[in-house]
CSV table of C-alpha atoms and ligand atoms in Angstrom, one decimal:
chain,number,residue,atom,x,y,z
A,1,UNK,CA,-50.6,96.0,-52.9
A,2,UNK,CA,-47.3,95.1,-54.6
A,3,UNK,CA,-45.2,92.3,-53.2
A,4,UNK,CA,-41.6,93.4,-51.9
A,5,UNK,CA,-38.4,91.4,-51.8
A,6,UNK,CA,-38.0,90.3,-48.4
A,7,UNK,CA,-34.6,91.1,-46.7
A,8,UNK,CA,-32.3,88.1,-46.1
A,9,UNK,CA,-32.4,87.0,-42.5
A,10,UNK,CA,-28.6,87.5,-42.1
A,11,UNK,CA,-25.9,89.6,-43.8
A,12,UNK,CA,-24.9,88.7,-47.2
A,13,UNK,CA,-21.5,87.4,-46.1
A,14,UNK,CA,-22.9,85.5,-43.1
A,15,UNK,CA,-22.8,82.1,-44.8
A,16,UNK,CA,-19.3,82.2,-46.1
A,17,UNK,CA,-17.2,80.3,-46.8
A,18,UNK,CA,-20.0,77.8,-47.6
A,19,UNK,CA,-22.2,80.2,-49.6
A,20,UNK,CA,-20.4,83.4,-50.5
A,21,UNK,CA,-21.7,87.1,-50.6
A,22,UNK,CA,-21.5,86.8,-54.5
A,23,UNK,CA,-23.8,84.0,-54.6
A,24,UNK,CA,-26.4,85.7,-52.3
A,25,UNK,CA,-26.0,89.0,-54.3
A,26,UNK,CA,-27.2,87.0,-57.5
A,27,UNK,CA,-29.6,84.7,-55.9
A,28,UNK,CA,-31.3,87.0,-53.6
A,29,UNK,CA,-30.6,90.3,-55.3
A,30,UNK,CA,-31.2,89.3,-59.0
A,31,UNK,CA,-33.2,85.8,-59.0
A,32,UNK,CA,-35.4,86.3,-56.2
A,33,UNK,CA,-36.0,89.9,-57.0
A,34,UNK,CA,-36.9,89.0,-60.7
A,35,UNK,CA,-39.7,86.6,-59.4
A,36,UNK,CA,-41.0,89.3,-57.0
A,37,UNK,CA,-40.9,91.9,-60.1
A,38,UNK,CA,-42.5,89.4,-62.5
A,39,UNK,CA,-45.3,88.4,-60.1
A,40,UNK,CA,-46.1,92.3,-59.5
A,41,UNK,CA,-46.2,92.7,-63.3
A,42,UNK,CA,-48.5,89.7,-63.9
A,43,UNK,CA,-50.9,90.7,-61.2
A,44,UNK,CA,-50.9,94.5,-61.7
A,45,UNK,CA,-54.4,95.8,-61.5
A,46,UNK,CA,-55.9,92.3,-60.8
A,47,UNK,CA,-57.9,91.5,-57.7
A,48,UNK,CA,-55.6,88.6,-56.8
A,49,UNK,CA,-53.0,91.2,-56.1
A,50,UNK,CA,-54.5,91.6,-52.7
A,51,UNK,CA,-54.3,88.1,-51.8
A,52,UNK,CA,-51.5,86.5,-49.8
A,53,UNK,CA,-48.6,84.9,-51.6
A,54,UNK,CA,-49.7,81.3,-50.6
A,55,UNK,CA,-53.2,82.0,-51.6
A,56,UNK,CA,-52.2,83.0,-55.2
A,57,UNK,CA,-49.7,80.2,-55.5
A,58,UNK,CA,-52.4,77.7,-54.5
A,59,UNK,CA,-55.1,79.1,-56.8
A,60,UNK,CA,-53.0,79.7,-59.9
A,61,UNK,CA,-51.1,77.7,-62.6
A,62,UNK,CA,-48.6,78.8,-65.3
A,63,UNK,CA,-46.6,82.0,-65.0
A,64,UNK,CA,-48.4,83.4,-61.9
A,65,UNK,CA,-48.1,80.2,-60.0
A,66,UNK,CA,-44.3,79.8,-61.1
A,67,UNK,CA,-43.4,83.4,-60.0
A,68,UNK,CA,-45.6,83.3,-56.8
A,69,UNK,CA,-44.4,79.9,-55.7
A,70,UNK,CA,-40.7,80.9,-56.4
A,71,UNK,CA,-41.1,84.1,-54.3
A,72,UNK,CA,-42.4,81.8,-51.5
A,73,UNK,CA,-39.9,79.2,-52.0
A,74,UNK,CA,-36.9,81.4,-51.9
A,75,UNK,CA,-38.1,83.2,-48.7
A,76,UNK,CA,-38.5,79.9,-47.1
A,77,UNK,CA,-34.9,78.7,-48.5
A,78,UNK,CA,-33.2,81.8,-46.9
A,79,UNK,CA,-34.9,80.9,-43.5
A,80,UNK,CA,-33.9,77.2,-43.9
A,81,UNK,CA,-30.1,78.3,-43.4
A,82,UNK,CA,-28.3,80.1,-40.9
A,83,UNK,CA,-24.7,80.9,-40.0
A,84,UNK,CA,-23.2,78.0,-38.1
A,85,UNK,CA,-26.2,75.9,-38.9
A,86,UNK,CA,-26.1,72.2,-39.8
A,87,UNK,CA,-25.8,69.2,-37.6
A,88,UNK,CA,-28.8,67.7,-36.1
A,89,UNK,CA,-32.0,69.0,-34.6
A,90,UNK,CA,-33.1,68.4,-31.0
A,91,UNK,CA,-36.3,67.6,-29.1
A,92,UNK,CA,-39.6,66.8,-30.6
A,93,UNK,CA,-38.4,67.1,-34.4
A,94,UNK,CA,-35.3,64.7,-33.6
A,95,UNK,CA,-37.7,62.3,-32.0
A,96,UNK,CA,-40.0,62.5,-35.0
A,97,UNK,CA,-37.2,62.1,-37.4
A,98,UNK,CA,-35.9,59.0,-35.4
A,99,UNK,CA,-39.5,57.6,-35.4
A,100,UNK,CA,-40.3,58.2,-39.1
A,101,UNK,CA,-36.9,57.5,-40.8
A,102,UNK,CA,-35.3,55.4,-38.5
A,103,UNK,CA,-32.3,57.7,-37.5
A,104,UNK,CA,-31.2,61.1,-38.5
A,105,UNK,CA,-28.6,59.5,-40.7
A,106,UNK,CA,-31.2,57.7,-42.6
A,107,UNK,CA,-33.1,61.1,-42.8
A,108,UNK,CA,-29.9,62.8,-44.2
A,109,UNK,CA,-29.5,60.0,-46.6
A,110,UNK,CA,-33.2,60.3,-48.1
A,111,UNK,CA,-32.9,64.1,-48.3
A,112,UNK,CA,-29.5,63.8,-50.0
A,113,UNK,CA,-30.9,61.3,-52.5
A,114,UNK,CA,-34.0,63.5,-53.2
A,115,UNK,CA,-31.8,66.7,-53.7
A,116,UNK,CA,-29.3,64.8,-55.8
A,117,UNK,CA,-31.8,63.0,-58.1
A,118,UNK,CA,-34.0,66.0,-58.6
A,119,UNK,CA,-33.5,66.2,-62.4
A,120,UNK,CA,-32.8,69.7,-63.6
A,121,UNK,CA,-34.1,72.7,-61.5
A,122,UNK,CA,-36.2,72.2,-58.3
A,123,UNK,CA,-36.2,71.6,-54.5
A,124,UNK,CA,-35.8,69.0,-52.0
A,125,UNK,CA,-37.8,69.1,-48.9
A,126,UNK,CA,-38.4,67.8,-45.3
A,127,UNK,CA,-42.2,68.0,-44.9
A,128,UNK,CA,-45.1,66.9,-42.6
A,129,UNK,CA,-47.7,65.0,-44.4
A,130,UNK,CA,-50.3,65.2,-41.7
A,131,UNK,CA,-49.3,62.1,-39.9
A,132,UNK,CA,-45.5,61.7,-40.3
A,133,UNK,CA,-42.4,63.3,-41.7
A,134,UNK,CA,-41.4,62.7,-45.3
A,135,UNK,CA,-38.8,63.8,-47.8
A,136,UNK,CA,-39.9,65.0,-51.2
A,137,UNK,CA,-38.5,66.7,-54.1
A,138,UNK,CA,-40.2,69.1,-56.5
A,139,UNK,CA,-39.5,70.3,-60.0
A,140,UNK,CA,-39.1,74.0,-61.0
A,141,UNK,CA,-41.3,76.3,-58.9
A,142,UNK,CA,-43.7,73.4,-57.6
A,143,UNK,CA,-43.8,73.1,-53.7
A,144,UNK,CA,-45.3,70.9,-51.1
A,145,UNK,CA,-48.2,73.3,-50.1
A,146,UNK,CA,-49.7,72.3,-53.6
A,147,UNK,CA,-49.6,68.7,-52.6
A,148,UNK,CA,-51.2,69.2,-49.1
A,149,UNK,CA,-47.8,68.7,-47.3
A,150,UNK,CA,-46.4,71.4,-44.9
A,151,UNK,CA,-42.8,72.2,-45.5
A,152,UNK,CA,-40.5,72.2,-42.7
A,153,UNK,CA,-37.0,72.6,-44.3
A,154,UNK,CA,-35.8,73.1,-48.1
A,155,UNK,CA,-32.7,73.2,-50.2
A,156,UNK,CA,-32.8,75.0,-53.5
A,157,UNK,CA,-31.3,72.7,-56.3
A,158,UNK,CA,-31.6,75.3,-59.1
A,159,UNK,CA,-28.0,75.6,-60.5
A,160,UNK,CA,-28.1,79.3,-59.7
A,161,UNK,CA,-28.2,78.3,-56.0
A,162,UNK,CA,-24.6,76.6,-56.2
A,163,UNK,CA,-23.0,77.2,-59.4
A,164,UNK,CA,-20.8,80.2,-58.3
A,165,UNK,CA,-19.6,78.4,-55.2
A,166,UNK,CA,-19.5,74.7,-56.2
A,167,UNK,CA,-19.7,74.8,-60.0
A,168,UNK,CA,-21.4,71.7,-61.2
A,169,UNK,CA,-20.8,69.8,-57.8
A,170,UNK,CA,-24.4,69.7,-56.6
A,171,UNK,CA,-23.6,66.7,-54.1
A,172,UNK,CA,-20.8,68.8,-52.4
A,173,UNK,CA,-23.5,71.7,-52.0
A,174,UNK,CA,-25.8,69.4,-50.5
A,175,UNK,CA,-23.3,67.9,-47.9
A,176,UNK,CA,-22.4,71.5,-47.0
A,177,UNK,CA,-26.0,72.4,-46.5
A,178,UNK,CA,-26.5,69.6,-44.1
A,179,UNK,CA,-23.1,70.0,-42.4
A,180,UNK,CA,-22.9,73.7,-42.1
A,181,UNK,CA,-26.1,75.7,-42.9
A,182,UNK,CA,-29.4,73.9,-42.2
A,183,UNK,CA,-31.5,75.8,-39.9
A,184,UNK,CA,-33.0,73.4,-37.4
A,185,UNK,CA,-34.5,75.9,-35.3
A,186,UNK,CA,-36.5,77.1,-38.3
A,187,UNK,CA,-37.5,73.4,-39.1
A,188,UNK,CA,-38.3,72.8,-35.4
A,189,UNK,CA,-40.6,75.9,-35.2
A,190,UNK,CA,-42.4,74.8,-38.4
A,191,UNK,CA,-42.8,71.3,-37.0
A,192,UNK,CA,-44.3,72.7,-33.8
A,193,UNK,CA,-46.8,74.8,-35.8
A,194,UNK,CA,-47.7,71.9,-38.1
A,195,UNK,CA,-48.4,69.5,-35.2
A,196,UNK,CA,-49.9,71.8,-32.7
B,1,ZN,ZN1,-33.0,79.8,-56.3
């Protein structure tokens, strides 16, 4: 069964003015779609095509891994944002952030540093490592599931994620993500599942 490009969880203009419809047209409609199309071509007629995206990514390297993980990462990233997002989480996730980072502000500093210092293309993540929360960064298509960590929230720091709206100003994009876009409901639901 071929993989399909998932719909965005909001309208293309719903994240504007922070992330514009033009960015989402390219990032979702061209980049994310290309990963889906490439993966389908690579798996055409192979038994792996019947497996889940996660299973394929965890069992592969090279082009199959790169495309499978990028399909997964982008779907996770769309869900890591929402219109009128940003600010702080509440409840159990905020308590865990306070416990494991010292404060929400310390978490935001660590997340910003990871996203800023990821050299070249990649991702920054809030993860559950099995006993505590952590911030990590991964290069290119790499993702935390490959390292035994459960992702809770991510920001895409490939240039294609921010170049139309922010040009080369990656720090401004990261600041905007935390202030206006981060979907803490999604992260909290992931945290509840990971720690159930
Ligand atoms: Zn991307």
